[in-house]
GROMACS .gro file of C-alpha atoms in nm:
model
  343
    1UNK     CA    1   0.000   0.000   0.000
    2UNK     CA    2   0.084   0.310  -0.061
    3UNK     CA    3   0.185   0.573   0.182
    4UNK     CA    4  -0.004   0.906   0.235
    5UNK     CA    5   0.282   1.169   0.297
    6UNK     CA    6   0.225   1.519   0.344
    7UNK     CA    7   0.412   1.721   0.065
    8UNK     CA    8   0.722   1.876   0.197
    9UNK     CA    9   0.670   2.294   0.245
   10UNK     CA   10   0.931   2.531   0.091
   11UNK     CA   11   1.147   2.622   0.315
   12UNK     CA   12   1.058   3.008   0.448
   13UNK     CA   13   1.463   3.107   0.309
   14UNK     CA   14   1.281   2.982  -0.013
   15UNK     CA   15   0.942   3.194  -0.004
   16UNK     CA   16   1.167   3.486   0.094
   17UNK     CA   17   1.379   3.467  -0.182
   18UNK     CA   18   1.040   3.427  -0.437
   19UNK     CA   19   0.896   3.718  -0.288
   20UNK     CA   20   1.262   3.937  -0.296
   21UNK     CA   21   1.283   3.841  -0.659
   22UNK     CA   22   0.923   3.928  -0.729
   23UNK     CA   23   0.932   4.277  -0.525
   24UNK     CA   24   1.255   4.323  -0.759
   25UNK     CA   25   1.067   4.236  -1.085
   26UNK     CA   26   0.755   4.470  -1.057
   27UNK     CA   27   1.005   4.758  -0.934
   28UNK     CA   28   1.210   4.679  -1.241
   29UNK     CA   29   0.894   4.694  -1.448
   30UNK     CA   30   0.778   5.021  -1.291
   31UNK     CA   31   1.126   5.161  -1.338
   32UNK     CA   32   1.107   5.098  -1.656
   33UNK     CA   33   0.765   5.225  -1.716
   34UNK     CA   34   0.878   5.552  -1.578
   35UNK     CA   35   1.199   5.549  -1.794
   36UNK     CA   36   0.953   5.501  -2.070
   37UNK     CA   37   0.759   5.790  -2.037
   38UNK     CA   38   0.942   6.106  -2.197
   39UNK     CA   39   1.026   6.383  -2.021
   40UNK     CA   40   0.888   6.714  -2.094
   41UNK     CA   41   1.180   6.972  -2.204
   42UNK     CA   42   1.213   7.313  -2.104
   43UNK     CA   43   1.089   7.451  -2.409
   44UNK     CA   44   0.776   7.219  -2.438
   45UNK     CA   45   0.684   7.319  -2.032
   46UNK     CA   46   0.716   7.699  -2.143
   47UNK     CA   47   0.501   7.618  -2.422
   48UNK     CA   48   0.254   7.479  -2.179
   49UNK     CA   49   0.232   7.740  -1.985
   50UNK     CA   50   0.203   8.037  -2.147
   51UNK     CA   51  -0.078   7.863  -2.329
   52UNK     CA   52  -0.252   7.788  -1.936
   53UNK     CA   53  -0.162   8.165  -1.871
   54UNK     CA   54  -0.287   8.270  -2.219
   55UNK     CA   55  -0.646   8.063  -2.132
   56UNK     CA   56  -0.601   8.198  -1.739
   57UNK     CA   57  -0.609   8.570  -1.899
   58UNK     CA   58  -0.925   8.470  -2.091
   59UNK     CA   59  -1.111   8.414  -1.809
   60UNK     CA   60  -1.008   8.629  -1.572
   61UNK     CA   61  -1.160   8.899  -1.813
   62UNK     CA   62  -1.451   8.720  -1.816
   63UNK     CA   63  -1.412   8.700  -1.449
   64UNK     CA   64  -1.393   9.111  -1.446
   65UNK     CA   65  -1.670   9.153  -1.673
   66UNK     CA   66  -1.874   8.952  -1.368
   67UNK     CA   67  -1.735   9.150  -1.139
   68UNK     CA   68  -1.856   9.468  -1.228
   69UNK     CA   69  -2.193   9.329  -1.321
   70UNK     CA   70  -2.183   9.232  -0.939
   71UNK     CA   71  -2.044   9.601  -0.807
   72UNK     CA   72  -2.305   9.762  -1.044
   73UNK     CA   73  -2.610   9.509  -0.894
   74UNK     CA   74  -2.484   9.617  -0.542
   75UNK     CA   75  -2.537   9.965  -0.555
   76UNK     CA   76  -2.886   9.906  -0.739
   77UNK     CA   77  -3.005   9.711  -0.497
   78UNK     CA   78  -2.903   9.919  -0.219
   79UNK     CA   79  -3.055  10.177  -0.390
   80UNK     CA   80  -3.355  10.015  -0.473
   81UNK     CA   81  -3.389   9.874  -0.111
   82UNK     CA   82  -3.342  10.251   0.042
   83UNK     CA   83  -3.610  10.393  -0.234
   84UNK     CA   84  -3.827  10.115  -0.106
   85UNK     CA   85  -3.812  10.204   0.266
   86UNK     CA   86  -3.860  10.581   0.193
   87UNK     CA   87  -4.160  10.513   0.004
   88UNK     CA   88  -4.318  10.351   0.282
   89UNK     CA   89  -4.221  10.535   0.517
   90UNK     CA   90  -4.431  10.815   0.322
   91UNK     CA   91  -4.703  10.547   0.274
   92UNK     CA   92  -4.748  10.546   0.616
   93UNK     CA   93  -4.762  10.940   0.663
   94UNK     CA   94  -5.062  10.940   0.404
   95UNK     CA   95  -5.246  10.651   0.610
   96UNK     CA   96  -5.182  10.844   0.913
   97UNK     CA   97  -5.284  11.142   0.731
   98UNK     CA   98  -5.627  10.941   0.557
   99UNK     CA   99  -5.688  10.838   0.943
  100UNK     CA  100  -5.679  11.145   1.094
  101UNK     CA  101  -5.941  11.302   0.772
  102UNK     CA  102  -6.165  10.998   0.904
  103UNK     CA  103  -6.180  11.034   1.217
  104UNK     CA  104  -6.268  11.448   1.177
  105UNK     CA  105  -6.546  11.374   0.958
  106UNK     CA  106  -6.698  11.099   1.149
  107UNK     CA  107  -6.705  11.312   1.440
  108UNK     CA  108  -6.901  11.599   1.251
  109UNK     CA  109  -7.101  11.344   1.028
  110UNK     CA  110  -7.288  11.193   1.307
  111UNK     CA  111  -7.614  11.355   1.306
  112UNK     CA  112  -7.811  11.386   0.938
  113UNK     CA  113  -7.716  11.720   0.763
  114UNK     CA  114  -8.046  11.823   0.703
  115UNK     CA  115  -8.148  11.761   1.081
  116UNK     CA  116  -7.828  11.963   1.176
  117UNK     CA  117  -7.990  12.256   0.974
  118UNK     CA  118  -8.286  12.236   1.085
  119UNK     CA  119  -8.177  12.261   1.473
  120UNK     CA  120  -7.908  12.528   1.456
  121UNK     CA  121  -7.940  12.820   1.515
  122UNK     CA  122  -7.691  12.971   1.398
  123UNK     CA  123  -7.759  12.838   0.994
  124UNK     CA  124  -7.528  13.075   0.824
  125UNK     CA  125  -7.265  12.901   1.053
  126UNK     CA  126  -7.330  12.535   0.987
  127UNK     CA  127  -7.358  12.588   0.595
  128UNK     CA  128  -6.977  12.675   0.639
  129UNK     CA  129  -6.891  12.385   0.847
  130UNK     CA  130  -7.103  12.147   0.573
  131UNK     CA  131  -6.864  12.278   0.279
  132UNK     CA  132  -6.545  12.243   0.475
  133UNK     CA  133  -6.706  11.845   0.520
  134UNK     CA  134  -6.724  11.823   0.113
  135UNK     CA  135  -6.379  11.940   0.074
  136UNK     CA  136  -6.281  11.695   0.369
  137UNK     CA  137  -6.431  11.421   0.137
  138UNK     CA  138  -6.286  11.565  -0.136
  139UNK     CA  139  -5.944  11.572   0.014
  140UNK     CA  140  -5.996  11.215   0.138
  141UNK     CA  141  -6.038  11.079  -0.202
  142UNK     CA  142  -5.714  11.252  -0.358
  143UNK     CA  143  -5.576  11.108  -0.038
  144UNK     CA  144  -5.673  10.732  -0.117
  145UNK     CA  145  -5.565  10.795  -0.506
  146UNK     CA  146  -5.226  10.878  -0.376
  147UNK     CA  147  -5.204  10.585  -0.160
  148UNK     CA  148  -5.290  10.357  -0.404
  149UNK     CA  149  -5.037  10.484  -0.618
  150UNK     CA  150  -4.760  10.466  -0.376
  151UNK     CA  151  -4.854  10.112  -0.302
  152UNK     CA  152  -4.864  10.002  -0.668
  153UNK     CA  153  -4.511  10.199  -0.702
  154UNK     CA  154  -4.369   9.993  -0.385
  155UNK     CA  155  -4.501   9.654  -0.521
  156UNK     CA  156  -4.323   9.727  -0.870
  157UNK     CA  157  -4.004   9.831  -0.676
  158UNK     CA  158  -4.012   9.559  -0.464
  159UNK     CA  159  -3.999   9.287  -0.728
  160UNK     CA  160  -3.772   9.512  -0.940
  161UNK     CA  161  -3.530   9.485  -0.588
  162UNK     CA  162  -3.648   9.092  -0.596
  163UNK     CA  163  -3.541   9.037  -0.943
  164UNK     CA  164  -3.230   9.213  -0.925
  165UNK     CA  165  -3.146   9.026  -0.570
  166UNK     CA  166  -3.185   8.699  -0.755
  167UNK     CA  167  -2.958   8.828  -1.052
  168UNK     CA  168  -2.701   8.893  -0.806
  169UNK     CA  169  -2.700   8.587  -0.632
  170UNK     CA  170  -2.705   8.440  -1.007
  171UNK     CA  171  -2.371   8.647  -1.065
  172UNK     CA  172  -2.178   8.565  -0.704
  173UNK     CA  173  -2.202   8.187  -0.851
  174UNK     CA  174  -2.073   8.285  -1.181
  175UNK     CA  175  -1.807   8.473  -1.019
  176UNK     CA  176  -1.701   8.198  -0.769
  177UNK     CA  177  -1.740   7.893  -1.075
  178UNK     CA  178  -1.516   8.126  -1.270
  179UNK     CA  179  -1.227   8.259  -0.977
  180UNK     CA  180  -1.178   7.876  -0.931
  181UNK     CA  181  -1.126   7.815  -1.260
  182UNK     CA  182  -0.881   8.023  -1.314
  183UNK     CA  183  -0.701   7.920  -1.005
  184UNK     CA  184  -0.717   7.552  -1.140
  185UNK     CA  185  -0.554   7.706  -1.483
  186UNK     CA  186  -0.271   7.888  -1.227
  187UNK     CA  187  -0.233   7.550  -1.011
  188UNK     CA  188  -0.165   7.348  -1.358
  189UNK     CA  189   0.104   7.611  -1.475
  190UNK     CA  190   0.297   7.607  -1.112
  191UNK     CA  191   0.255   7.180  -1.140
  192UNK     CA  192   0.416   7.202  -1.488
  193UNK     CA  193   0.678   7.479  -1.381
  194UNK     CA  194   0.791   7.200  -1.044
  195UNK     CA  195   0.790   6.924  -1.289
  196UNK     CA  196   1.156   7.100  -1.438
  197UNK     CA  197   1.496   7.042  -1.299
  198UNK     CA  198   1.611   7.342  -1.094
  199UNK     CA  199   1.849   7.426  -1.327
  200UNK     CA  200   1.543   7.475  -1.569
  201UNK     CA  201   1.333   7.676  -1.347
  202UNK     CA  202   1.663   7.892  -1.340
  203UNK     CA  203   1.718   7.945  -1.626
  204UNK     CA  204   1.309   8.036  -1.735
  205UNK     CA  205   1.367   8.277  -1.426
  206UNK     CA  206   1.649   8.418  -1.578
  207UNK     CA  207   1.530   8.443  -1.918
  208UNK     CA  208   1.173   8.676  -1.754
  209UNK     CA  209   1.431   8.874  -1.549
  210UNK     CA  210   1.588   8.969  -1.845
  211UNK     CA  211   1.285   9.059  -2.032
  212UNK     CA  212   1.201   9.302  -1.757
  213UNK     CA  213   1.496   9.464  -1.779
  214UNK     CA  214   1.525   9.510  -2.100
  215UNK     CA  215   1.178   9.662  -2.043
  216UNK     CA  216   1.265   9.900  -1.769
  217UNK     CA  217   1.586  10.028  -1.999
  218UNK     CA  218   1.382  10.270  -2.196
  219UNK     CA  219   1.380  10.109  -2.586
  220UNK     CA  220   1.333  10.333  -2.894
  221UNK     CA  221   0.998  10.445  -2.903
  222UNK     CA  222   1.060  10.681  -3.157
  223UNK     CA  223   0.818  11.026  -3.121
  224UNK     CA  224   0.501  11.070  -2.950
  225UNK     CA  225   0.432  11.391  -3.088
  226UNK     CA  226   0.102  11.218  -3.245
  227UNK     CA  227  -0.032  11.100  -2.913
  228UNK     CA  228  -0.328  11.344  -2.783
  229UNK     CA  229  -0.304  11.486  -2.443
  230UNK     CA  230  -0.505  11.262  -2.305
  231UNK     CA  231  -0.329  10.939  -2.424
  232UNK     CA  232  -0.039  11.081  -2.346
  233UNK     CA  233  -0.080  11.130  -2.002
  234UNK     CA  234  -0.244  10.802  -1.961
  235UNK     CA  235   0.040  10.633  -2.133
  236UNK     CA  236   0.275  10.836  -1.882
  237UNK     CA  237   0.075  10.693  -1.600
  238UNK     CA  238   0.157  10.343  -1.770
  239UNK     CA  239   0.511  10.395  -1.829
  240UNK     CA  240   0.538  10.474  -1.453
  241UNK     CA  241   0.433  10.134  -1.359
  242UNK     CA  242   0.715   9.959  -1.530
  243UNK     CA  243   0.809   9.643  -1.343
  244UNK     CA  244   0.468   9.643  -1.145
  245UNK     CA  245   0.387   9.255  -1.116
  246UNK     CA  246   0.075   9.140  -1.324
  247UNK     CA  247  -0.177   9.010  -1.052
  248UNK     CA  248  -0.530   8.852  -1.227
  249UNK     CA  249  -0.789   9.070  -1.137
  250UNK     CA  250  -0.543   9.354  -0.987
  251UNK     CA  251  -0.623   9.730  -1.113
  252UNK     CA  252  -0.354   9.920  -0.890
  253UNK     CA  253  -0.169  10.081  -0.803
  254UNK     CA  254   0.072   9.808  -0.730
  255UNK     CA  255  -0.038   9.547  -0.924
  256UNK     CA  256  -0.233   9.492  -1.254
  257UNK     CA  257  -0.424   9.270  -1.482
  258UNK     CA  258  -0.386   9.414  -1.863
  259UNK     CA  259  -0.749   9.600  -1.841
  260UNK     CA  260  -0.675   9.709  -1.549
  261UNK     CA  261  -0.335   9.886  -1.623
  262UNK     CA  262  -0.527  10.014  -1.904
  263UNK     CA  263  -0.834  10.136  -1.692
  264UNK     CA  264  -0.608  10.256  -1.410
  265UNK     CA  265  -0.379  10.466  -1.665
  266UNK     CA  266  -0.646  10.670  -1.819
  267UNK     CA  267  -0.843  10.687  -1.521
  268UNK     CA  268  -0.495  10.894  -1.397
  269UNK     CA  269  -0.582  11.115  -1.740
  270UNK     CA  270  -0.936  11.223  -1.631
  271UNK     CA  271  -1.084  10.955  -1.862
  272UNK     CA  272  -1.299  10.674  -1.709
  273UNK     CA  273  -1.271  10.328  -1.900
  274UNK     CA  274  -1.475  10.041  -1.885
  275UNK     CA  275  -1.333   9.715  -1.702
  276UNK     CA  276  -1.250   9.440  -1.878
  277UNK     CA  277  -1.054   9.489  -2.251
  278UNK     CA  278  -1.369   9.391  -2.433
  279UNK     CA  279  -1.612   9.650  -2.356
  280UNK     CA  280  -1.263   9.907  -2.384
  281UNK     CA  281  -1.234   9.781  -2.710
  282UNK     CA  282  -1.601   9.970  -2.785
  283UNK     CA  283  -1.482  10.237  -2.580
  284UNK     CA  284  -1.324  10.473  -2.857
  285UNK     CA  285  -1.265  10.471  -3.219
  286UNK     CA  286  -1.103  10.144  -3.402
  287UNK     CA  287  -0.834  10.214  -3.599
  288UNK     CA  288  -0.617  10.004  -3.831
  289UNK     CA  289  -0.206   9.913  -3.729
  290UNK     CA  290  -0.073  10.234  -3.929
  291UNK     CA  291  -0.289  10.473  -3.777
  292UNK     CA  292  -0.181  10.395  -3.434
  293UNK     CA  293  -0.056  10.643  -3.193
  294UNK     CA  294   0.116  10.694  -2.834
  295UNK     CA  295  -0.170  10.598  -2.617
  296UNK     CA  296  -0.373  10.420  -2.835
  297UNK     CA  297  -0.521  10.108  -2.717
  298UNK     CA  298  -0.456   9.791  -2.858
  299UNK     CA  299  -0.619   9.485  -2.917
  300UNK     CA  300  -0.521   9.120  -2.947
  301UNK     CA  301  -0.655   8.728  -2.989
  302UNK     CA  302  -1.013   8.658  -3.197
  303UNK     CA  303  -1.172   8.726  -2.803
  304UNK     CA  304  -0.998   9.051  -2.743
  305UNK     CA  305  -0.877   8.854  -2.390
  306UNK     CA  306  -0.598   9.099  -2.438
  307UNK     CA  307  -0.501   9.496  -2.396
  308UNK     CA  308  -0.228   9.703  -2.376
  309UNK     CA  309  -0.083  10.071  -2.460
  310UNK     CA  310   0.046  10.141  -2.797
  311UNK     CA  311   0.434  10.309  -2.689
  312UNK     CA  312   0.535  10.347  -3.041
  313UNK     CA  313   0.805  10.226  -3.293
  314UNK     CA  314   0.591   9.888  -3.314
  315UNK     CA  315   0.623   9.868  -2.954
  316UNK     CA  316   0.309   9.788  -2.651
  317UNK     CA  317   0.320   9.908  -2.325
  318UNK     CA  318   0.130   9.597  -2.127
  319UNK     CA  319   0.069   9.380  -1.779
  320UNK     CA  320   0.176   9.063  -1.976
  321UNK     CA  321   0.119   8.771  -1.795
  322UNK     CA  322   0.124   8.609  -1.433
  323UNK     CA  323   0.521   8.633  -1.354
  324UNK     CA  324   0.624   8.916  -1.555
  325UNK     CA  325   0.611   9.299  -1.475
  326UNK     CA  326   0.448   9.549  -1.682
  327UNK     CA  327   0.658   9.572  -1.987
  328UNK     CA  328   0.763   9.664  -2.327
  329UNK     CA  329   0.726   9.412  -2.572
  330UNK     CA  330   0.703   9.434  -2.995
  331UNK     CA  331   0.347   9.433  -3.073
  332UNK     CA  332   0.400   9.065  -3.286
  333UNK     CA  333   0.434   8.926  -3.007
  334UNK     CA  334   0.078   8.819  -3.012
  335UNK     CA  335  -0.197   8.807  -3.267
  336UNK     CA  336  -0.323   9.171  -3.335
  337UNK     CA  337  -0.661   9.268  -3.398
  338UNK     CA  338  -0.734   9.637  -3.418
  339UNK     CA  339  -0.658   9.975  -3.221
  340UNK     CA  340  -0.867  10.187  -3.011
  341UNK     CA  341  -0.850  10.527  -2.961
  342UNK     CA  342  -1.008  10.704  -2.671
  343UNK     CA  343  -1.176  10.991  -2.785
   0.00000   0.00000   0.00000
């Protein structure tokens, strides 16, 4: 017969050694699998970015427009609100007024008129009190009309205030949906930037650095003898910024967003611009790329996402991009669309 023996276990110096060589194997693998995957190069990050900053720019305009849709909703609600507690304020006056007319009358109406006649004795005297009691009635009714108006007025301004209340709310989402956004664009440019080796990083560092000094030594803007008063003073007020960081959102004085260099420049010049660079693109006059002048606005991408000053000699005056200071820069840089100038 047969006998029954157990199988002999591996030894546990064997299963250790299975499981070593296995551990070693998938690391291998996954070593591999990361050597496989290319590594982005320094020009192919940059490229990256400035398209994440390029679509960040985009909607932080869009962000801006919001923004002052919310600012402008704010003060006509407030205003609405106060308008609203004024009127009844005076709606209570004429009820108070309307109670005081009813209570006179019903103290003189309470005996018939003809009876009241009939037993004074002084007649002459009680015809005078019976007109002043028709113009009481009189004045009662123009009292009611005007109360009913007031109300009807309140009720439209109330929803008007309800509406707008609901618009607003409508627009702090918008505003929130887009500011995060953004940040994620921001967030995906810094992950990109970390990815580099720190020699890399350096050298993109050094290569901005440079750009802004190039910028801040004054480059050959040729004459601004064209420029009007106006633009030139607000392209002064630009030029004085030189170096200020570009902050999304920012308007000054410190820091700027491209509108809002723009904005905050001519707003220096006596000349209030809208917001964001679309509606400043409808703020003036277009003009074509040879009729441009000192102080000119101009225009770039399909979206107008982007604004800066004209300087001359084919160069802008602009808040570029997150990481850069306001700057010179030649205005092929980026796609151009049209000029503006502010009238």
């Amino acid at each position: 017969m047969a006998s029954h023996r157990r199988p002999k276990q591996p030894s546990r110096t064997r299963r250790v050694t299975v499981l070593t060589a296995t551990a070693a194997a998938a690391v291998a693998l996954t070593t591999q699998g990361a050597q496989a995957e290319p590594k982005a190069s320094k020009k192919e990050v940059k490229e990256k970015v400035d398209k994440l900053y390029e679509e960040a720019e985009g909607a932080t305009e869009k962000y801006n427009g919001a923004k002052e849709k919310q600012n402008k909703l704010e003060k006509e609600v407030a205003n609405l609100q106060d308008s609203v507690a004024r009127g009844q304020d005076d709606l209570n006056d004429m009820r108070n007024g309307l109670g005081s007319m009813a209570t006179a009358q019903y103290r003189t109406g309470g005996v018939d008129p003809s009876v009241q006649l009939f037993l004074s004795s002084d007649p002459d005297s009680y015809l005078d009190k019976a007109s002043t009691l028709d113009q009481l009635s009189s004045k009662q009714a123009e009292a009611l009309k005007k109360i009913q108006t007031k109300q009807r007025n309140l009720a439209q301004q109330r929803q008007e205030a309800a509406d707008k209340l609901k618009d607003l709310a409508d627009t702090r989402k918008e505003l929130g949906e887009k500011k995060k956004g953004i940040q994620a664009k921001l967030s995906k440019a810094r992950g990109l930037l970390n990815k580099l080796t720190a020699g890399d990083r350096a050298r993109l560092a050094a290569e901005q650095a440079r750009a802004d000094r190039a910028s801040a030594s004054r480059v050959d803007l040729g004459s601004d003898a064209s420029a009007s008063q106006r633009a030139a003073a607000a392209l002064s007020a630009a030029k004085s910024k030189i170096g200020s960081p570009y902050v999304w959102g920012a308007t000054g004085p410190s820091s700027f967003d491209c509108s809002g260099l723009t904005s905050w420049a001519y707003k220096q010049a006596g000349v209030s611009l809208p917001r964001t660079s679309q509606a400043q693109a409808g703020a003036g006059t277009q003009i074509g790329r040879g009729a441009l002048a000192p102080g000119d606005l101009v225009i770039f991408y399909g979206d107008q996402h982007h604004i800066g000053f004209y300087a001359g000699n084919g160069q802008i005056l602009h808040a570029p991009k997150p990481g850069a200071g306001v700057r010179y820069e030649s205005i092929n840089n980026m796609p151009f669309q049209f000029g503006v100038r502010i009238g």
